[in-house]
mmCIF file of N, CA and C in Angstrom:
data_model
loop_
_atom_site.group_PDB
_atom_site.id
_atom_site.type_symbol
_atom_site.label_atom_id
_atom_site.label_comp_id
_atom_site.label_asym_id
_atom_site.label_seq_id
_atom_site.Cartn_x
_atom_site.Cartn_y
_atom_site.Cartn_z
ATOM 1 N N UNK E 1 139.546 103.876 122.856
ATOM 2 C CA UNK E 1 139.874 102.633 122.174
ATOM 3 C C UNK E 1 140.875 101.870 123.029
ATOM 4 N N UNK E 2 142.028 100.955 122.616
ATOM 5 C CA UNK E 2 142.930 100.824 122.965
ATOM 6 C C UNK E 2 144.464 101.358 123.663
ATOM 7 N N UNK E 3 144.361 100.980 124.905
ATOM 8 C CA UNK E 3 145.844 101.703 124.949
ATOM 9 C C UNK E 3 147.216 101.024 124.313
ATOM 10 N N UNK E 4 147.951 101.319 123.457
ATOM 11 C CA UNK E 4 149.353 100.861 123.060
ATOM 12 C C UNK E 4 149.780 99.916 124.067
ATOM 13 N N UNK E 5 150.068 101.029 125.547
ATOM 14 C CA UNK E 5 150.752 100.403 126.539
ATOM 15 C C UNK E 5 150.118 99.384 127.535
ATOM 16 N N UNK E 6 148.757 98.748 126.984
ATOM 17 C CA UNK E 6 148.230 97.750 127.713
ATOM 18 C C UNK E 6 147.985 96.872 126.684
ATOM 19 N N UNK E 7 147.765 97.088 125.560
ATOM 20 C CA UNK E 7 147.252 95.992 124.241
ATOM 21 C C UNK E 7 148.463 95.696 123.243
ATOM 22 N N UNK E 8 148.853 94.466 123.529
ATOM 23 C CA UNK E 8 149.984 93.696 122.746
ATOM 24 C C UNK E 8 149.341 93.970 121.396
ATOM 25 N N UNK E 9 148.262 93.773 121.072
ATOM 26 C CA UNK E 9 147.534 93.818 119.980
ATOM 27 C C UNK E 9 147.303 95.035 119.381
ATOM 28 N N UNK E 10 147.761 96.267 119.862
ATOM 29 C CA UNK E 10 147.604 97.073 119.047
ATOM 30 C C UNK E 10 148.780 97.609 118.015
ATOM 31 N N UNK E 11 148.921 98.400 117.254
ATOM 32 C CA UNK E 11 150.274 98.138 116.210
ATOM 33 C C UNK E 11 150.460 99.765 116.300
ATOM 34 N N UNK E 12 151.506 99.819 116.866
ATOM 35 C CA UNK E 12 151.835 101.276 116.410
ATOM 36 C C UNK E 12 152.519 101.635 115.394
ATOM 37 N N UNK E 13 152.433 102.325 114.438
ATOM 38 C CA UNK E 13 152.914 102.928 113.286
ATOM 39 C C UNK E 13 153.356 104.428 113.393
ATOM 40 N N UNK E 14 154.563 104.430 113.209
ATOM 41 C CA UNK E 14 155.061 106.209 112.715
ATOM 42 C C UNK E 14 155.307 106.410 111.055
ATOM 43 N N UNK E 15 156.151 107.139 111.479
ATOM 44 C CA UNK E 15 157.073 107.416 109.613
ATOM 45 C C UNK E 15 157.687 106.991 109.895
ATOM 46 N N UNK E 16 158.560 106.301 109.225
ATOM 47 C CA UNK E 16 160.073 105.226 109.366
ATOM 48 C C UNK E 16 160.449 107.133 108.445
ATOM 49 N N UNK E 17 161.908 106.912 109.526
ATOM 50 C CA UNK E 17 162.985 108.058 109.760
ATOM 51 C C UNK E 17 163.482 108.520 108.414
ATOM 52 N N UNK E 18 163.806 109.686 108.139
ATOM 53 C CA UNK E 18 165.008 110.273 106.763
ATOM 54 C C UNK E 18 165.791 108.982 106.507
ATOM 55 N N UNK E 19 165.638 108.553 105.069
ATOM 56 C CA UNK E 19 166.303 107.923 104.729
ATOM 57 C C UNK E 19 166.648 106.445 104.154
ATOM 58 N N UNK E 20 164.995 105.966 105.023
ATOM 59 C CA UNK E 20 164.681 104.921 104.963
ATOM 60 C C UNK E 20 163.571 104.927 103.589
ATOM 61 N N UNK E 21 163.637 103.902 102.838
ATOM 62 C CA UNK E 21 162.635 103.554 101.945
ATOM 63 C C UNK E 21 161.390 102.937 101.877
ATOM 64 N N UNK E 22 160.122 103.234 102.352
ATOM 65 C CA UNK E 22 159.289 102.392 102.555
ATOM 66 C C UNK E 22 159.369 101.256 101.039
ATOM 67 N N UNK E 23 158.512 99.868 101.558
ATOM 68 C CA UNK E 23 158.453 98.740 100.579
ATOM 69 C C UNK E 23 157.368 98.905 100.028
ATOM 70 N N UNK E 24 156.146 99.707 100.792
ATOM 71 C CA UNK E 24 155.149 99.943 100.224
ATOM 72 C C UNK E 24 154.469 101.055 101.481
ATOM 73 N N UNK E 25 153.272 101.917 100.779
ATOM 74 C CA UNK E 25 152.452 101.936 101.773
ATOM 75 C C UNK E 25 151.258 101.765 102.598
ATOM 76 N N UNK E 26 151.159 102.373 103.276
ATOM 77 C CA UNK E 26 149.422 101.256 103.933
ATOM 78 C C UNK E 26 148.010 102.015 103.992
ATOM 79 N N UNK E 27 147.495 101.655 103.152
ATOM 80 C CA UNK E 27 145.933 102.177 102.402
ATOM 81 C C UNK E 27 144.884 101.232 103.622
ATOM 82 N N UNK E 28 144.614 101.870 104.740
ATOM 83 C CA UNK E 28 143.824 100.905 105.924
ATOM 84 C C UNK E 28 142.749 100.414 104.970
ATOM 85 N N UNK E 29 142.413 101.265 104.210
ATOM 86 C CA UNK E 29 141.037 100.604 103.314
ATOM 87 C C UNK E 29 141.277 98.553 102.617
ATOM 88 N N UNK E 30 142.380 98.865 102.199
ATOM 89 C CA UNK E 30 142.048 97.589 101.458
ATOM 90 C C UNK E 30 142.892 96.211 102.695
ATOM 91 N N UNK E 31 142.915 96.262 104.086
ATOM 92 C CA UNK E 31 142.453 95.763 104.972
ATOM 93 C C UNK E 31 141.357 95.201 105.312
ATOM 94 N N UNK E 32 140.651 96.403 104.449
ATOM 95 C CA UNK E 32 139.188 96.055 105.650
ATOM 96 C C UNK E 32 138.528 97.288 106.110
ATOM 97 N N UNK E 33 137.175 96.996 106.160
ATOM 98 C CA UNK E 33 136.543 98.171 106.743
ATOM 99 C C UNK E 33 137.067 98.725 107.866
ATOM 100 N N UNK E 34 137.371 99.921 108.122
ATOM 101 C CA UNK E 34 137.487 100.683 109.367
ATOM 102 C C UNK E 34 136.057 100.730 110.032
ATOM 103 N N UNK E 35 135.751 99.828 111.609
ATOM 104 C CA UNK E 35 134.973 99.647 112.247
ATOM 105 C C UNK E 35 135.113 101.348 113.314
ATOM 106 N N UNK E 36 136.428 101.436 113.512
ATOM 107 C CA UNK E 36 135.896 102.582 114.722
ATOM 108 C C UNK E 36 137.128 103.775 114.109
ATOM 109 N N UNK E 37 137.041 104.680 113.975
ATOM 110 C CA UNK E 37 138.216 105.359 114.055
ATOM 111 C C UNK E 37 138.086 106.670 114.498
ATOM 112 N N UNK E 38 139.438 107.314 115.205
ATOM 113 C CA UNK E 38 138.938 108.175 116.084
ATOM 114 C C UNK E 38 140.579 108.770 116.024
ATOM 115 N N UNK E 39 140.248 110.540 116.026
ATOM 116 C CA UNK E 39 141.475 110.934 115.940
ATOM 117 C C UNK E 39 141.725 111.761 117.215
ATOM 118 N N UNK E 40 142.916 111.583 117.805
ATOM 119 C CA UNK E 40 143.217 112.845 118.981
ATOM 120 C C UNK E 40 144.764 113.963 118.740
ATOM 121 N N UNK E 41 144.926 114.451 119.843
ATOM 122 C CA UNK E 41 146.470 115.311 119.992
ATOM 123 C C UNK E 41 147.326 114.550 119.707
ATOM 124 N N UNK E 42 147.269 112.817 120.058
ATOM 125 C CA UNK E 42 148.367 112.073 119.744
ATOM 126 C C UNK E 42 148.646 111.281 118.474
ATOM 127 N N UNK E 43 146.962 111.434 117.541
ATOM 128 C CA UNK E 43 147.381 110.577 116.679
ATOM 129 C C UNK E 43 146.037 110.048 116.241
ATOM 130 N N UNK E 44 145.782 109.214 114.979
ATOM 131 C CA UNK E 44 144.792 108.624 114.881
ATOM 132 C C UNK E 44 144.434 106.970 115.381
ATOM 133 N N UNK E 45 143.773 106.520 115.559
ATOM 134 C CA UNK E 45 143.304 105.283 116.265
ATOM 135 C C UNK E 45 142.339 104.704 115.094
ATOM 136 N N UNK E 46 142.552 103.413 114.866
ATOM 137 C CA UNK E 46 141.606 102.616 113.596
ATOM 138 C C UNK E 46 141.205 101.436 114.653
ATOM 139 N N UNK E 47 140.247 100.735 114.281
ATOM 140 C CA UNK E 47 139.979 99.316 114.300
ATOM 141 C C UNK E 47 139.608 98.595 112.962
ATOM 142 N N UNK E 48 140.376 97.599 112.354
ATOM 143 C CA UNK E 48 140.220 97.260 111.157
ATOM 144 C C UNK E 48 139.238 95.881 110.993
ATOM 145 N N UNK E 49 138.832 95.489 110.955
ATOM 146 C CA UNK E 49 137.832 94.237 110.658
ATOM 147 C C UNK E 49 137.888 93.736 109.775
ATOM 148 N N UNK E 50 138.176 92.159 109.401
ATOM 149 C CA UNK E 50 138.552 91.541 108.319
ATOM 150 C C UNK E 50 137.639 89.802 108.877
ATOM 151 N N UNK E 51 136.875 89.466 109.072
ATOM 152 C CA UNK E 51 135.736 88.497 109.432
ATOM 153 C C UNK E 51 135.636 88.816 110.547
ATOM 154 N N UNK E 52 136.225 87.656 111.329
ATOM 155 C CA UNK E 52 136.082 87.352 112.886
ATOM 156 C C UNK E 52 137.104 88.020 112.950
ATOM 157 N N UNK E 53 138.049 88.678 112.286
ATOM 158 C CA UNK E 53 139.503 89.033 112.797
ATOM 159 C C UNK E 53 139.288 90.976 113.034
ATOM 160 N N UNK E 54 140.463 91.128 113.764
ATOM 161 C CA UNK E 54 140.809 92.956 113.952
ATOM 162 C C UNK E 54 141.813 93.138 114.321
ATOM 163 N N UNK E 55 142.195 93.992 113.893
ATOM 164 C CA UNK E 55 143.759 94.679 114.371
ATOM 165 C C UNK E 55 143.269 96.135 114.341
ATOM 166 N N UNK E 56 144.432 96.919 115.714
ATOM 167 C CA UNK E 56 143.954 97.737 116.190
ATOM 168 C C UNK E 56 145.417 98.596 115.867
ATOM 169 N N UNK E 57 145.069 99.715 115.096
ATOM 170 C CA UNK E 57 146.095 100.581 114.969
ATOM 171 C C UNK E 57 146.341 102.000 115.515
ATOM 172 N N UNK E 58 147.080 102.296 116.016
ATOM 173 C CA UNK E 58 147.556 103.806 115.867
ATOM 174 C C UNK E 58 148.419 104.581 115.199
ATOM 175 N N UNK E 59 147.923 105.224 114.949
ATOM 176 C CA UNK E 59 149.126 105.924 114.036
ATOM 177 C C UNK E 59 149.273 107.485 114.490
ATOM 178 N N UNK E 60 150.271 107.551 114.375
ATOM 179 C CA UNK E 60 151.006 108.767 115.151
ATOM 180 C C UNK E 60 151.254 109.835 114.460
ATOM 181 N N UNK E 61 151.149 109.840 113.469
ATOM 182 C CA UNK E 61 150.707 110.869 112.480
ATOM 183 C C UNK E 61 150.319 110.614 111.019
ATOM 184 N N UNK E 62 149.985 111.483 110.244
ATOM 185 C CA UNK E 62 149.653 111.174 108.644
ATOM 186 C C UNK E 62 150.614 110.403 107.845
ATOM 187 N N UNK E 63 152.198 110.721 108.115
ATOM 188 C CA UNK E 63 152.957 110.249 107.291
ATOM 189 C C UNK E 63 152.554 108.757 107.504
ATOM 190 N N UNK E 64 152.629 108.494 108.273
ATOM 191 C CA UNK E 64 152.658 106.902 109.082
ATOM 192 C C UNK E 64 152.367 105.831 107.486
ATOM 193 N N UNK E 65 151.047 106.663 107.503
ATOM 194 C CA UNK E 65 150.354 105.501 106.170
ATOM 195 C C UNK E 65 151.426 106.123 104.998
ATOM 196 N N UNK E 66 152.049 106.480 104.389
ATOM 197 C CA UNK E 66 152.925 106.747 103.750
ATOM 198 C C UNK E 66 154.224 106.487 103.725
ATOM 199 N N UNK E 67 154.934 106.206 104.494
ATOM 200 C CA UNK E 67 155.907 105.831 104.940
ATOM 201 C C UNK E 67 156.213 104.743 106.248
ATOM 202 N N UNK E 68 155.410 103.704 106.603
ATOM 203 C CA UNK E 68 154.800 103.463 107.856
ATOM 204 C C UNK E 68 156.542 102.505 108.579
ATOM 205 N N UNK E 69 156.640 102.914 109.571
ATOM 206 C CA UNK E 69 157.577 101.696 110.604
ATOM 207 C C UNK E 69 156.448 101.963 111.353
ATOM 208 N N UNK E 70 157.323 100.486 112.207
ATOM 209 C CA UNK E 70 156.459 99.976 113.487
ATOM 210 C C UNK E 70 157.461 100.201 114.396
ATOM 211 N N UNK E 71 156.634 101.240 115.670
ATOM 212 C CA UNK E 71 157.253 101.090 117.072
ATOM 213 C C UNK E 71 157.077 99.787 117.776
ATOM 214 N N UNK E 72 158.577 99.523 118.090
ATOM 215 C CA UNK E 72 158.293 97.691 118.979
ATOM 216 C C UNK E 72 158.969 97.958 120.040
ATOM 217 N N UNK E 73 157.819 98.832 121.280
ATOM 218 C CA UNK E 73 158.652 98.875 122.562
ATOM 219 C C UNK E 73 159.295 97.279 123.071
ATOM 220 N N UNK E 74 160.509 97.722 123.751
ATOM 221 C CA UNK E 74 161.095 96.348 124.472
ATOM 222 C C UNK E 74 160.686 95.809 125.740
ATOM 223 N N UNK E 75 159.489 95.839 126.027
ATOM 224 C CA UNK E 75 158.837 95.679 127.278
ATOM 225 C C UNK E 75 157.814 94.018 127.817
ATOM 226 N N UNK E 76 157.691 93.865 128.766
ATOM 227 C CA UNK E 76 157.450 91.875 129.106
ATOM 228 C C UNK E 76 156.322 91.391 127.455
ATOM 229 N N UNK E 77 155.806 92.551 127.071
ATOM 230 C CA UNK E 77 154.829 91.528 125.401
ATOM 231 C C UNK E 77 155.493 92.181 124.524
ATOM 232 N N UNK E 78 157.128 91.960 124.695
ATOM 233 C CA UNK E 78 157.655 92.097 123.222
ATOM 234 C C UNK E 78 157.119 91.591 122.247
ATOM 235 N N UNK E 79 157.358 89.996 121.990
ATOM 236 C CA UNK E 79 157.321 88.671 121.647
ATOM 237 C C UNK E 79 155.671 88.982 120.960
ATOM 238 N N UNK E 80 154.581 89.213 121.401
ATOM 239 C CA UNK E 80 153.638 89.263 121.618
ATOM 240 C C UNK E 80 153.425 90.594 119.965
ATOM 241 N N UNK E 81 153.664 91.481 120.469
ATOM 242 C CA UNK E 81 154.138 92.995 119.338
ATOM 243 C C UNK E 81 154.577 92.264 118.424
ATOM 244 N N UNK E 82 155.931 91.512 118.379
ATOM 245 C CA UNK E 82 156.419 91.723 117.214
ATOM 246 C C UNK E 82 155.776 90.550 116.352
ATOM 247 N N UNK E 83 155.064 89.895 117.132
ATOM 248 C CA UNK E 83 154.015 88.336 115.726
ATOM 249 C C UNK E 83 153.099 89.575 115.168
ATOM 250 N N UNK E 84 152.485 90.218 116.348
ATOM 251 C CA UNK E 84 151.685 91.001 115.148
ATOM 252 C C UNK E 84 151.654 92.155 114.410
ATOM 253 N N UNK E 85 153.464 92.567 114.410
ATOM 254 C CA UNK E 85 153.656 93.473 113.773
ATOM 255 C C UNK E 85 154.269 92.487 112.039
ATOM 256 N N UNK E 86 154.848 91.225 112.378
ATOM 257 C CA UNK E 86 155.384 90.412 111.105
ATOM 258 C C UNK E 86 154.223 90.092 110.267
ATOM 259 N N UNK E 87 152.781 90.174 111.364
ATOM 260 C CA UNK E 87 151.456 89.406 110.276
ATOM 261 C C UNK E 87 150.860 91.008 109.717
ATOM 262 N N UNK E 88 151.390 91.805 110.422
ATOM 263 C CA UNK E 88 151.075 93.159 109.602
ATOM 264 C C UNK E 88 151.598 93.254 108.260
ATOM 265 N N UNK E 89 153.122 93.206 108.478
ATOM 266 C CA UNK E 89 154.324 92.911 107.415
ATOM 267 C C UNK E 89 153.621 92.130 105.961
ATOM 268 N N UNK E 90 153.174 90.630 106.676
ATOM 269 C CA UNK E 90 152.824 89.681 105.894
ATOM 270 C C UNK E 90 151.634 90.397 105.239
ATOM 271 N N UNK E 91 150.600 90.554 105.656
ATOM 272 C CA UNK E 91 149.022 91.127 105.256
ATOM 273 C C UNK E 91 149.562 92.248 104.080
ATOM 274 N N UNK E 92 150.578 93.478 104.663
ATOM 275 C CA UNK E 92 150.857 94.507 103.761
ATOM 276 C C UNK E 92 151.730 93.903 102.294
ATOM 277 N N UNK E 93 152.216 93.020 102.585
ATOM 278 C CA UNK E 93 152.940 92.342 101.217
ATOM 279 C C UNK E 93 151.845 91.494 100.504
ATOM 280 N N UNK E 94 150.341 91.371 100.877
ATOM 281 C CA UNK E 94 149.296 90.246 99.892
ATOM 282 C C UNK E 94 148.951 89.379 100.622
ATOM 283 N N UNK E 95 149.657 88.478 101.638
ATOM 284 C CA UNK E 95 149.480 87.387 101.991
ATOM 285 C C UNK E 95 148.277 87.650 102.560
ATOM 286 N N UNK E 96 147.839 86.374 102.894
ATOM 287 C CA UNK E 96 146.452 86.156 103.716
ATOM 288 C C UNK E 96 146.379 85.407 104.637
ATOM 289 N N UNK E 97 146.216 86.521 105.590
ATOM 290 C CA UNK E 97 147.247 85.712 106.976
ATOM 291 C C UNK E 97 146.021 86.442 108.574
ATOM 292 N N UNK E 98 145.653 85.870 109.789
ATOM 293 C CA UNK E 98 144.960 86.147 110.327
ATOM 294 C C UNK E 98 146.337 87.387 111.143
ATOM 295 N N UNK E 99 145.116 88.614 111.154
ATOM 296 C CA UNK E 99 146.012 89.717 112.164
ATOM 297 C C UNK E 99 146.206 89.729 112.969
ATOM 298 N N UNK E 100 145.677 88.886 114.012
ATOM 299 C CA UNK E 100 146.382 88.311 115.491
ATOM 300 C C UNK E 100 146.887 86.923 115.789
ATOM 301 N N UNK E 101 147.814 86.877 116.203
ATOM 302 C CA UNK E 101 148.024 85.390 116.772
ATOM 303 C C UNK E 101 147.531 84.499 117.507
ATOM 304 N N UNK E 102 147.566 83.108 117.712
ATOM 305 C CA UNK E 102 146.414 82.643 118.317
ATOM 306 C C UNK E 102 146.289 82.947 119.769
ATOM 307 N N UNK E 103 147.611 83.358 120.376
ATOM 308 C CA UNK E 103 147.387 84.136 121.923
ATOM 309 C C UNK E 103 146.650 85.013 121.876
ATOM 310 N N UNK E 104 146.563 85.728 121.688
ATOM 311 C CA UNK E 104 145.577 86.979 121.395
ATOM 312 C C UNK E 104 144.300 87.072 120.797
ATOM 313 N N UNK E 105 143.882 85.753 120.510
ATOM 314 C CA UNK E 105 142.363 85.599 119.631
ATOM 315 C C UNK E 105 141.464 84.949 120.975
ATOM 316 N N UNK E 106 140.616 85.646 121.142
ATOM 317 C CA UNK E 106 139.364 85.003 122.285
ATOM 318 C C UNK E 106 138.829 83.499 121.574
ATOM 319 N N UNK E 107 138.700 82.174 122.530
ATOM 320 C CA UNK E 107 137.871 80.852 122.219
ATOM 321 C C UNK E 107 136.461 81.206 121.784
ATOM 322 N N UNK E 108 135.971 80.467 121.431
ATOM 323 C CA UNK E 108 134.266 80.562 121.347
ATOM 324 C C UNK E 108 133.894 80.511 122.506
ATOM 325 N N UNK E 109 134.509 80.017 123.533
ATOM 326 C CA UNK E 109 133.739 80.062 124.748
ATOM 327 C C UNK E 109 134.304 81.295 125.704
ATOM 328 N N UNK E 110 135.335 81.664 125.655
ATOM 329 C CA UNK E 110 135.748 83.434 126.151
ATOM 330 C C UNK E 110 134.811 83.976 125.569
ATOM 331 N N UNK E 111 134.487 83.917 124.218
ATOM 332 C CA UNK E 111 133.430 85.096 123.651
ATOM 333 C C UNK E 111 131.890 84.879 124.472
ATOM 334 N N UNK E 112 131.501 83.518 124.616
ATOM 335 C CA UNK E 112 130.337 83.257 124.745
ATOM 336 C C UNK E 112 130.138 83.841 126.558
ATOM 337 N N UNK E 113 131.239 83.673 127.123
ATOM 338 C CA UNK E 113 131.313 84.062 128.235
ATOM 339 C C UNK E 113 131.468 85.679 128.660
ATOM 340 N N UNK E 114 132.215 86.270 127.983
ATOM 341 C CA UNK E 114 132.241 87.924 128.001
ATOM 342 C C UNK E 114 131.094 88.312 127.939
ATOM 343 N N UNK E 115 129.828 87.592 126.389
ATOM 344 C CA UNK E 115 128.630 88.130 126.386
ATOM 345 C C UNK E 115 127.680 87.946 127.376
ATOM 346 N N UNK E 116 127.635 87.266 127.947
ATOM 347 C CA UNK E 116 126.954 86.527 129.462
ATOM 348 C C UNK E 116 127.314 87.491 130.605
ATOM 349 N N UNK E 117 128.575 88.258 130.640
ATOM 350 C CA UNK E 117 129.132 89.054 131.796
ATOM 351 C C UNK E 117 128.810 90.145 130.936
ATOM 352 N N UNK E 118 128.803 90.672 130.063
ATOM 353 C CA UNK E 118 127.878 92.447 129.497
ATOM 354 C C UNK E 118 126.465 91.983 129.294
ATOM 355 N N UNK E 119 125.683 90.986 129.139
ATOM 356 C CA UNK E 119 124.386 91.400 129.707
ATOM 357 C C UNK E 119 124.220 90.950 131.395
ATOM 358 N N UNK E 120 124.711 90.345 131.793
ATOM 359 C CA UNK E 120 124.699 90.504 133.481
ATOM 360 C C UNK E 120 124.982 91.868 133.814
ATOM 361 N N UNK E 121 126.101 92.532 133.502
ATOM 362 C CA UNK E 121 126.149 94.026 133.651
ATOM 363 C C UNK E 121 124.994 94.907 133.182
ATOM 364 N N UNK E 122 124.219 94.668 132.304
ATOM 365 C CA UNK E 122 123.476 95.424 131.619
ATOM 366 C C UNK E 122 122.289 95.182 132.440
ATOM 367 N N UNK E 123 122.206 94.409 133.117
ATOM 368 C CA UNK E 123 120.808 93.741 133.696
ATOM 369 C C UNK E 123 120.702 94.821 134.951
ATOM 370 N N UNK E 124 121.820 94.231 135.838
ATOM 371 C CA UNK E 124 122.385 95.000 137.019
ATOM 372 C C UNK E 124 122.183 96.921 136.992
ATOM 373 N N UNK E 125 122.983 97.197 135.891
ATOM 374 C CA UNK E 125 122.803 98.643 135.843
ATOM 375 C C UNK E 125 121.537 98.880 135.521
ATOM 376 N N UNK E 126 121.040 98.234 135.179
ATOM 377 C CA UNK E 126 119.671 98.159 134.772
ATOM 378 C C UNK E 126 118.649 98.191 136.132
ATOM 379 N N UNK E 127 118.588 98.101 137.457
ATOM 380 C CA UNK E 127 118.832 98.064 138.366
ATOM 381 C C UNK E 127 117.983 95.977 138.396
ATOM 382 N N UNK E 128 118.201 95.727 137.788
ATOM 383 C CA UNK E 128 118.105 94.305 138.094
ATOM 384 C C UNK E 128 118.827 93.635 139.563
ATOM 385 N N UNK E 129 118.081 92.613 140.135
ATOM 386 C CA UNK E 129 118.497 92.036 140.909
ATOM 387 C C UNK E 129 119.150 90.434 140.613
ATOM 388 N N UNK E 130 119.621 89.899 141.340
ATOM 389 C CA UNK E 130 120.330 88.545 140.565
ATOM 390 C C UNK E 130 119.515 87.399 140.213
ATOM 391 N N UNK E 131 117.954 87.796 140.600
ATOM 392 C CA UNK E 131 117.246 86.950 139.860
ATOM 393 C C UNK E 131 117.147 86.978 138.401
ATOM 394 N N UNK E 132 116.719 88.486 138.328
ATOM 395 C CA UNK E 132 116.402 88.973 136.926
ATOM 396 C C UNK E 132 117.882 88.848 136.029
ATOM 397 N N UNK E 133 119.321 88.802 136.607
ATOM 398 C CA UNK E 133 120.321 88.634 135.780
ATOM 399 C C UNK E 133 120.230 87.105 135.306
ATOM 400 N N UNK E 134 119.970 86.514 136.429
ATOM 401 C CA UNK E 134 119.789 84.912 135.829
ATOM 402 C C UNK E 134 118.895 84.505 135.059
ATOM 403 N N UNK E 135 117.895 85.309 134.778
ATOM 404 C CA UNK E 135 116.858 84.514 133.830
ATOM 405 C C UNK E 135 117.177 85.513 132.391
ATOM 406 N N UNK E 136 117.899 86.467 132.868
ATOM 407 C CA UNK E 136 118.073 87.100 131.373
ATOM 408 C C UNK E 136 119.146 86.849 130.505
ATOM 409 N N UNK E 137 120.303 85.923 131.316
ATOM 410 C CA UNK E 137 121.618 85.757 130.411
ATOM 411 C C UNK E 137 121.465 84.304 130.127
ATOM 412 N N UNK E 138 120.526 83.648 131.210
ATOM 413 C CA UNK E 138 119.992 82.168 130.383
ATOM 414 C C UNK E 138 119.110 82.251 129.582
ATOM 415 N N UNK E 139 118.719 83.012 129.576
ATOM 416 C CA UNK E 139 117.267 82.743 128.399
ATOM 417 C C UNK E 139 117.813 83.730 127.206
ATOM 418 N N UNK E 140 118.781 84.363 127.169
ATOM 419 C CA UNK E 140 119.298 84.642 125.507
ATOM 420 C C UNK E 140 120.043 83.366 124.969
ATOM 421 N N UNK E 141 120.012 84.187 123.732
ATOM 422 C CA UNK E 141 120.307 83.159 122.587
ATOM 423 C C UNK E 141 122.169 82.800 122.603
ATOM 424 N N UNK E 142 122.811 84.121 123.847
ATOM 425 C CA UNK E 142 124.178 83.728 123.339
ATOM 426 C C UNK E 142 124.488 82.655 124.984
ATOM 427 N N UNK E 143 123.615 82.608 125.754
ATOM 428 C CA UNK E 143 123.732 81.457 126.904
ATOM 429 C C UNK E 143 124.629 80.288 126.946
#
């Protein structure tokens, strides 16, 4: 999935420490469907889906959803972490609020363009030559 330490966008969650009171806790379900989730040695990994929107979580252990803080390393996408750890905040208190900020949300035309570069890839591995990539990423429907 995501790495923490490359994706501003992903939200890390622990247990907030002895002592502290959670305000509530976090049921990933009523987010949103869990699109991918995947557990390892370090922790579990979600992708949450809510329309066009996703937020990408880890959680570092079980308590997490029970007691959840957010790790906000201090590193160059602080700034970046902490909008989408406040629209986490916001979402977990009711509001209805998109889970990424607009830095972090792909244009219609980034999207339209990524899909154009994974079927060019797909063509290629495919052992296509650059003819056959060109008539296959123009002649789909996401062109």
């Amino acid at each position: 999935m995501w790495v923490p330490e490359v994706s501003p966008a992903t939200l890390i969650l622990e247990p907030a420490p002895t002592g502290f009171e959670a305000a509530s806790s976090f049921d990933p379900g009523a987010f949103g469907p869990a699109l991918v989730e995947r557990a390892d040695a370090d922790g579990r990994e979600l992708m949450i889906v809510d329309g066009s929107d996703e937020l990408h979580i880890r959680l570092q252990d079980d308590q997490a959803t029970r007691r959840p803080a957010v790790l906000l390393p201090l590193d160059s996408m602080f700034e970046l972490r902490l909008d989408v750890a406040l629209r986490f905040a916001r979402r977990l208190s009711g509001q209805r609020i998109n889970f990424l900020p607009t830095a972090l949300r792909l244009t219609s035309f980034q999207k339209r363009r990524l899909i154009q570069l994974l079927h060019a890839f797909d063509v290629h591995d495919g052992g296509g030559g650059p003819r056959d990539i060109a008539a296959e990423v123009l002649s789909s429907d996401h062109a």
